[in-house]
Amino acid sequence: PCYGRPGMVENFSLQMEQQFAQDFIFTLGYVGSRTKHLKSGFSFVNSISPSAFSYGSKLSQPLSSLTNVNLPYTGYPTNQSFSQILRPYPQYYQLNSGAVLENLGAADFDALESTLVRRFHNGLSLMASYTFSKTLTDSESAVPFFAGFVDNGVGAQDPNHLRHDKSVSTQSLPNNFVLNYV
C-alpha cells in the first residue's frame, strides 16, 4: 500500500464558446477530475484470504466444536470462530490502519456546464448557467469514519476489490441552475 503518500488530483476541461448575436454568448464545457490516494479507512490488513471461503459453514463454527485444528498459540480461546484463526493476526478482530495514514480511496468528478450570457446596451448583463454533474467516490470525507459510507459500521463490501465500493457521493450536486444579473 501507499500509506502516507499525499493525495493526487488530475483536472481536465474542454470548453467551446459561440457568439450568436452581438450580445448573446453561449458556452458549453466539460470539466472532470480524477483523485486518488484519499484517506478511506479501507485497508483490511487482518482479513481472511478469499481462498479460505472454500471452508464454507466451517468458518463460523467455534473452535471448541472442531477437531484437528492447530491453535495459533497456547491458551488461544476456543470460543472463537474457525475463521478467526485464519486471519494474519488472529488475536485481533480488526486493525485500524487510519493511524498510519492509510490512503486507498479514490474519487471521480464529471460535469457538463452550459452558460448563456446576454449583455444589454444600457450596462445590464444577465447570465443563466446550468451544470449537470456526478461525483463517484469510495472515500467520502477527510474523516471517513464519520462519512455515510461507514456509518453502518461495515466499511468496504469486499476488501479484496475496493473499486466495487464506489458510489455516488453524498456531497454530489447533480443539477445546479444559476440565474444572475449585474
PDB file of N, CA and C in Angstrom, residues 73-137:
ATOM      1  N   TYR A  73      -1.612 -20.113  19.104  1.00  0.00           N
ATOM      2  CA  TYR A  73      -0.685 -20.100  20.220  1.00  0.00           C
ATOM      3  C   TYR A  73      -1.342 -20.783  21.419  1.00  0.00           C
ATOM      4  N   THR A  74      -0.534 -21.181  22.385  1.00  0.00           N
ATOM      5  CA  THR A  74      -1.030 -21.860  23.584  1.00  0.00           C
ATOM      6  C   THR A  74      -1.943 -20.918  24.358  1.00  0.00           C
ATOM      7  N   GLY A  75      -3.088 -21.433  24.774  1.00  0.00           N
ATOM      8  CA  GLY A  75      -4.033 -20.630  25.539  1.00  0.00           C
ATOM      9  C   GLY A  75      -4.990 -19.817  24.679  1.00  0.00           C
ATOM     10  N   TYR A  76      -4.954 -20.019  23.365  1.00  0.00           N
ATOM     11  CA  TYR A  76      -5.873 -19.287  22.483  1.00  0.00           C
ATOM     12  C   TYR A  76      -7.313 -19.701  22.828  1.00  0.00           C
ATOM     13  N   PRO A  77      -8.220 -18.733  22.974  1.00  0.00           N
ATOM     14  CA  PRO A  77      -9.593 -19.060  23.378  1.00  0.00           C
ATOM     15  C   PRO A  77     -10.320 -19.897  22.323  1.00  0.00           C
ATOM     16  N   THR A  78     -10.873 -21.013  22.747  1.00  0.00           N
ATOM     17  CA  THR A  78     -11.547 -21.927  21.816  1.00  0.00           C
ATOM     18  C   THR A  78     -12.997 -21.531  21.555  1.00  0.00           C
ATOM     19  N   ASN A  79     -13.461 -20.437  22.168  1.00  0.00           N
ATOM     20  CA  ASN A  79     -14.811 -19.955  21.846  1.00  0.00           C
ATOM     21  C   ASN A  79     -14.805 -19.082  20.590  1.00  0.00           C
ATOM     22  N   GLN A  80     -13.629 -18.833  20.014  1.00  0.00           N
ATOM     23  CA  GLN A  80     -13.519 -18.053  18.781  1.00  0.00           C
ATOM     24  C   GLN A  80     -13.959 -18.911  17.594  1.00  0.00           C
ATOM     25  N   SER A  81     -14.361 -18.245  16.528  1.00  0.00           N
ATOM     26  CA  SER A  81     -14.745 -18.982  15.322  1.00  0.00           C
ATOM     27  C   SER A  81     -13.500 -19.469  14.586  1.00  0.00           C
ATOM     28  N   PHE A  82     -13.695 -20.469  13.756  1.00  0.00           N
ATOM     29  CA  PHE A  82     -12.593 -21.018  12.955  1.00  0.00           C
ATOM     30  C   PHE A  82     -12.002 -19.944  12.049  1.00  0.00           C
ATOM     31  N   SER A  83     -12.845 -19.052  11.527  1.00  0.00           N
ATOM     32  CA  SER A  83     -12.340 -18.004  10.627  1.00  0.00           C
ATOM     33  C   SER A  83     -11.349 -17.088  11.336  1.00  0.00           C
ATOM     34  N   GLN A  84     -11.478 -16.908  12.641  1.00  0.00           N
ATOM     35  CA  GLN A  84     -10.586 -16.010  13.373  1.00  0.00           C
ATOM     36  C   GLN A  84      -9.140 -16.492  13.340  1.00  0.00           C
ATOM     37  N   ILE A  85      -8.911 -17.799  13.381  1.00  0.00           N
ATOM     38  CA  ILE A  85      -7.516 -18.270  13.385  1.00  0.00           C
ATOM     39  C   ILE A  85      -6.892 -18.221  11.989  1.00  0.00           C
ATOM     40  N   LEU A  86      -7.696 -17.969  10.957  1.00  0.00           N
ATOM     41  CA  LEU A  86      -7.170 -17.848   9.593  1.00  0.00           C
ATOM     42  C   LEU A  86      -6.686 -16.434   9.279  1.00  0.00           C
ATOM     43  N   ARG A  87      -6.938 -15.502  10.191  1.00  0.00           N
ATOM     44  CA  ARG A  87      -6.504 -14.115   9.986  1.00  0.00           C
ATOM     45  C   ARG A  87      -4.991 -14.010  10.179  1.00  0.00           C
ATOM     46  N   PRO A  88      -4.350 -13.032   9.551  1.00  0.00           N
ATOM     47  CA  PRO A  88      -2.911 -12.849   9.753  1.00  0.00           C
ATOM     48  C   PRO A  88      -2.555 -12.585  11.223  1.00  0.00           C
ATOM     49  N   TYR A  89      -3.433 -11.885  11.929  1.00  0.00           N
ATOM     50  CA  TYR A  89      -3.229 -11.587  13.344  1.00  0.00           C
ATOM     51  C   TYR A  89      -4.466 -12.089  14.090  1.00  0.00           C
ATOM     52  N   PRO A  90      -4.525 -13.391  14.397  1.00  0.00           N
ATOM     53  CA  PRO A  90      -5.746 -13.978  14.954  1.00  0.00           C
ATOM     54  C   PRO A  90      -6.125 -13.459  16.335  1.00  0.00           C
ATOM     55  N   GLN A  91      -5.204 -12.823  17.037  1.00  0.00           N
ATOM     56  CA  GLN A  91      -5.516 -12.308  18.359  1.00  0.00           C
ATOM     57  C   GLN A  91      -6.312 -11.000  18.288  1.00  0.00           C
ATOM     58  N   TYR A  92      -6.450 -10.424  17.083  1.00  0.00           N
ATOM     59  CA  TYR A  92      -7.189  -9.170  16.906  1.00  0.00           C
ATOM     60  C   TYR A  92      -8.335  -9.389  15.920  1.00  0.00           C
ATOM     61  N   TYR A  93      -9.438  -8.678  16.137  1.00  0.00           N
ATOM     62  CA  TYR A  93     -10.556  -8.746  15.189  1.00  0.00           C
ATOM     63  C   TYR A  93     -10.301  -7.821  14.011  1.00  0.00           C
ATOM     64  N   GLN A  94      -9.962  -6.582  14.311  1.00  0.00           N
ATOM     65  CA  GLN A  94      -9.785  -5.593  13.251  1.00  0.00           C
ATOM     66  C   GLN A  94      -8.633  -4.685  13.648  1.00  0.00           C
ATOM     67  N   LEU A  95      -7.832  -4.279  12.686  1.00  0.00           N
ATOM     68  CA  LEU A  95      -6.743  -3.351  12.923  1.00  0.00           C
ATOM     69  C   LEU A  95      -7.087  -2.031  12.261  1.00  0.00           C
ATOM     70  N   ASN A  96      -6.944  -0.943  12.987  1.00  0.00           N
ATOM     71  CA  ASN A  96      -7.242   0.380  12.451  1.00  0.00           C
ATOM     72  C   ASN A  96      -6.012   0.903  11.733  1.00  0.00           C
ATOM     73  N   SER A  97      -6.094   1.010  10.428  1.00  0.00           N
ATOM     74  CA  SER A  97      -4.952   1.469   9.638  1.00  0.00           C
ATOM     75  C   SER A  97      -4.946   2.978   9.462  1.00  0.00           C
ATOM     76  N   GLY A  98      -5.958   3.683   9.959  1.00  0.00           N
ATOM     77  CA  GLY A  98      -6.017   5.137   9.813  1.00  0.00           C
ATOM     78  C   GLY A  98      -4.890   5.847  10.535  1.00  0.00           C
ATOM     79  N   ALA A  99      -4.358   5.232  11.566  1.00  0.00           N
ATOM     80  CA  ALA A  99      -3.280   5.854  12.323  1.00  0.00           C
ATOM     81  C   ALA A  99      -1.982   5.904  11.530  1.00  0.00           C
ATOM     82  N   VAL A 100      -1.863   5.117  10.476  1.00  0.00           N
ATOM     83  CA  VAL A 100      -0.652   5.117   9.663  1.00  0.00           C
ATOM     84  C   VAL A 100      -0.890   5.780   8.308  1.00  0.00           C
ATOM     85  N   LEU A 101      -1.828   6.696   8.263  1.00  0.00           N
ATOM     86  CA  LEU A 101      -2.131   7.486   7.068  1.00  0.00           C
ATOM     87  C   LEU A 101      -2.520   6.617   5.875  1.00  0.00           C
ATOM     88  N   GLU A 102      -3.391   5.650   6.118  1.00  0.00           N
ATOM     89  CA  GLU A 102      -3.886   4.777   5.050  1.00  0.00           C
ATOM     90  C   GLU A 102      -4.648   5.622   4.031  1.00  0.00           C
ATOM     91  N   ASN A 103      -4.364   5.430   2.774  1.00  0.00           N
ATOM     92  CA  ASN A 103      -4.993   6.266   1.751  1.00  0.00           C
ATOM     93  C   ASN A 103      -5.238   5.474   0.467  1.00  0.00           C
ATOM     94  N   LEU A 104      -6.227   4.607   0.513  1.00  0.00           N
ATOM     95  CA  LEU A 104      -6.567   3.786  -0.644  1.00  0.00           C
ATOM     96  C   LEU A 104      -7.775   4.325  -1.403  1.00  0.00           C
ATOM     97  N   GLY A 105      -8.346   5.442  -0.985  1.00  0.00           N
ATOM     98  CA  GLY A 105      -9.568   5.977  -1.571  1.00  0.00           C
ATOM     99  C   GLY A 105      -9.354   6.681  -2.903  1.00  0.00           C
ATOM    100  N   ALA A 106     -10.464   6.802  -3.645  1.00  0.00           N
ATOM    101  CA  ALA A 106     -10.428   7.476  -4.943  1.00  0.00           C
ATOM    102  C   ALA A 106     -11.768   8.170  -5.183  1.00  0.00           C
ATOM    103  N   ALA A 107     -11.756   9.165  -6.064  1.00  0.00           N
ATOM    104  CA  ALA A 107     -12.981   9.874  -6.418  1.00  0.00           C
ATOM    105  C   ALA A 107     -12.894  10.324  -7.876  1.00  0.00           C
ATOM    106  N   ASP A 108     -14.045  10.348  -8.536  1.00  0.00           N
ATOM    107  CA  ASP A 108     -14.154  10.837  -9.920  1.00  0.00           C
ATOM    108  C   ASP A 108     -15.254  11.877  -9.969  1.00  0.00           C
ATOM    109  N   PHE A 109     -15.000  12.972 -10.672  1.00  0.00           N
ATOM    110  CA  PHE A 109     -15.989  14.030 -10.844  1.00  0.00           C
ATOM    111  C   PHE A 109     -16.107  14.323 -12.334  1.00  0.00           C
ATOM    112  N   ASP A 110     -17.331  14.377 -12.832  1.00  0.00           N
ATOM    113  CA  ASP A 110     -17.603  14.721 -14.226  1.00  0.00           C
ATOM    114  C   ASP A 110     -18.751  15.716 -14.256  1.00  0.00           C
ATOM    115  N   ALA A 111     -18.624  16.761 -15.086  1.00  0.00           N
ATOM    116  CA  ALA A 111     -19.676  17.776 -15.165  1.00  0.00           C
ATOM    117  C   ALA A 111     -19.795  18.319 -16.582  1.00  0.00           C
ATOM    118  N   LEU A 112     -21.039  18.560 -16.983  1.00  0.00           N
ATOM    119  CA  LEU A 112     -21.348  19.254 -18.228  1.00  0.00           C
ATOM    120  C   LEU A 112     -21.890  20.619 -17.833  1.00  0.00           C
ATOM    121  N   GLU A 113     -21.232  21.675 -18.293  1.00  0.00           N
ATOM    122  CA  GLU A 113     -21.607  23.032 -17.921  1.00  0.00           C
ATOM    123  C   GLU A 113     -22.066  23.809 -19.145  1.00  0.00           C
ATOM    124  N   SER A 114     -23.137  24.562 -18.979  1.00  0.00           N
ATOM    125  CA  SER A 114     -23.596  25.433 -20.067  1.00  0.00           C
ATOM    126  C   SER A 114     -23.938  26.807 -19.482  1.00  0.00           C
ATOM    127  N   THR A 115     -23.619  27.828 -20.258  1.00  0.00           N
ATOM    128  CA  THR A 115     -23.847  29.208 -19.816  1.00  0.00           C
ATOM    129  C   THR A 115     -24.349  30.031 -20.989  1.00  0.00           C
ATOM    130  N   LEU A 116     -25.350  30.862 -20.719  1.00  0.00           N
ATOM    131  CA  LEU A 116     -25.859  31.803 -21.705  1.00  0.00           C
ATOM    132  C   LEU A 116     -25.792  33.194 -21.092  1.00  0.00           C
ATOM    133  N   VAL A 117     -25.069  34.106 -21.771  1.00  0.00           N
ATOM    134  CA  VAL A 117     -24.900  35.478 -21.277  1.00  0.00           C
ATOM    135  C   VAL A 117     -25.512  36.433 -22.285  1.00  0.00           C
ATOM    136  N   ARG A 118     -26.260  37.370 -21.771  1.00  0.00           N
ATOM    137  CA  ARG A 118     -26.858  38.417 -22.613  1.00  0.00           C
ATOM    138  C   ARG A 118     -26.454  39.767 -22.032  1.00  0.00           C
ATOM    139  N   ARG A 119     -25.783  40.589 -22.846  1.00  0.00           N
ATOM    140  CA  ARG A 119     -25.354  41.923 -22.416  1.00  0.00           C
ATOM    141  C   ARG A 119     -26.226  42.954 -23.130  1.00  0.00           C
ATOM    142  N   PHE A 120     -26.860  43.789 -22.327  1.00  0.00           N
ATOM    143  CA  PHE A 120     -27.729  44.843 -22.878  1.00  0.00           C
ATOM    144  C   PHE A 120     -26.924  46.121 -23.069  1.00  0.00           C
ATOM    145  N   HIS A 121     -27.438  47.009 -23.903  1.00  0.00           N
ATOM    146  CA  HIS A 121     -26.721  48.237 -24.248  1.00  0.00           C
ATOM    147  C   HIS A 121     -26.642  49.225 -23.091  1.00  0.00           C
ATOM    148  N   ASN A 122     -27.551  49.149 -22.144  1.00  0.00           N
ATOM    149  CA  ASN A 122     -27.546  50.117 -21.041  1.00  0.00           C
ATOM    150  C   ASN A 122     -26.702  49.650 -19.845  1.00  0.00           C
ATOM    151  N   GLY A 123     -25.871  48.609 -20.009  1.00  0.00           N
ATOM    152  CA  GLY A 123     -24.982  48.145 -18.942  1.00  0.00           C
ATOM    153  C   GLY A 123     -25.495  46.936 -18.184  1.00  0.00           C
ATOM    154  N   LEU A 124     -26.744  46.547 -18.377  1.00  0.00           N
ATOM    155  CA  LEU A 124     -27.290  45.383 -17.702  1.00  0.00           C
ATOM    156  C   LEU A 124     -26.749  44.108 -18.366  1.00  0.00           C
ATOM    157  N   SER A 125     -26.414  43.135 -17.534  1.00  0.00           N
ATOM    158  CA  SER A 125     -25.926  41.859 -18.039  1.00  0.00           C
ATOM    159  C   SER A 125     -26.646  40.741 -17.300  1.00  0.00           C
ATOM    160  N   LEU A 126     -27.193  39.772 -18.060  1.00  0.00           N
ATOM    161  CA  LEU A 126     -27.869  38.609 -17.492  1.00  0.00           C
ATOM    162  C   LEU A 126     -27.066  37.358 -17.826  1.00  0.00           C
ATOM    163  N   MET A 127     -27.034  36.449 -16.864  1.00  0.00           N
ATOM    164  CA  MET A 127     -26.351  35.190 -17.111  1.00  0.00           C
ATOM    165  C   MET A 127     -27.188  34.052 -16.527  1.00  0.00           C
ATOM    166  N   ALA A 128     -27.390  33.015 -17.338  1.00  0.00           N
ATOM    167  CA  ALA A 128     -28.050  31.791 -16.877  1.00  0.00           C
ATOM    168  C   ALA A 128     -27.069  30.651 -17.104  1.00  0.00           C
ATOM    169  N   SER A 129     -26.890  29.836 -16.075  1.00  0.00           N
ATOM    170  CA  SER A 129     -25.975  28.703 -16.227  1.00  0.00           C
ATOM    171  C   SER A 129     -26.601  27.458 -15.612  1.00  0.00           C
ATOM    172  N   TYR A 130     -26.276  26.328 -16.220  1.00  0.00           N
ATOM    173  CA  TYR A 130     -26.763  25.046 -15.739  1.00  0.00           C
ATOM    174  C   TYR A 130     -25.599  24.066 -15.742  1.00  0.00           C
ATOM    175  N   THR A 131     -25.484  23.309 -14.660  1.00  0.00           N
ATOM    176  CA  THR A 131     -24.437  22.304 -14.542  1.00  0.00           C
ATOM    177  C   THR A 131     -25.069  20.967 -14.182  1.00  0.00           C
ATOM    178  N   PHE A 132     -24.727  19.937 -14.951  1.00  0.00           N
ATOM    179  CA  PHE A 132     -25.129  18.571 -14.653  1.00  0.00           C
ATOM    180  C   PHE A 132     -23.857  17.828 -14.285  1.00  0.00           C
ATOM    181  N   SER A 133     -23.798  17.271 -13.069  1.00  0.00           N
ATOM    182  CA  SER A 133     -22.547  16.654 -12.625  1.00  0.00           C
ATOM    183  C   SER A 133     -22.804  15.419 -11.776  1.00  0.00           C
ATOM    184  N   LYS A 134     -21.730  14.659 -11.577  1.00  0.00           N
ATOM    185  CA  LYS A 134     -21.796  13.478 -10.715  1.00  0.00           C
ATOM    186  C   LYS A 134     -20.424  13.274 -10.087  1.00  0.00           C
ATOM    187  N   THR A 135     -20.432  12.964  -8.804  1.00  0.00           N
ATOM    188  CA  THR A 135     -19.214  12.626  -8.088  1.00  0.00           C
ATOM    189  C   THR A 135     -19.336  11.196  -7.583  1.00  0.00           C
ATOM    190  N   LEU A 136     -18.423  10.348  -8.014  1.00  0.00           N
ATOM    191  CA  LEU A 136     -18.357   8.956  -7.552  1.00  0.00           C
ATOM    192  C   LEU A 136     -17.131   8.820  -6.668  1.00  0.00           C
ATOM    193  N   THR A 137     -17.296   8.157  -5.528  1.00  0.00           N
ATOM    194  CA  THR A 137     -16.166   8.014  -4.612  1.00  0.00           C
ATOM    195  C   THR A 137     -16.319   6.781  -3.737  1.00  0.00           C
TER     196      THR A 137
END
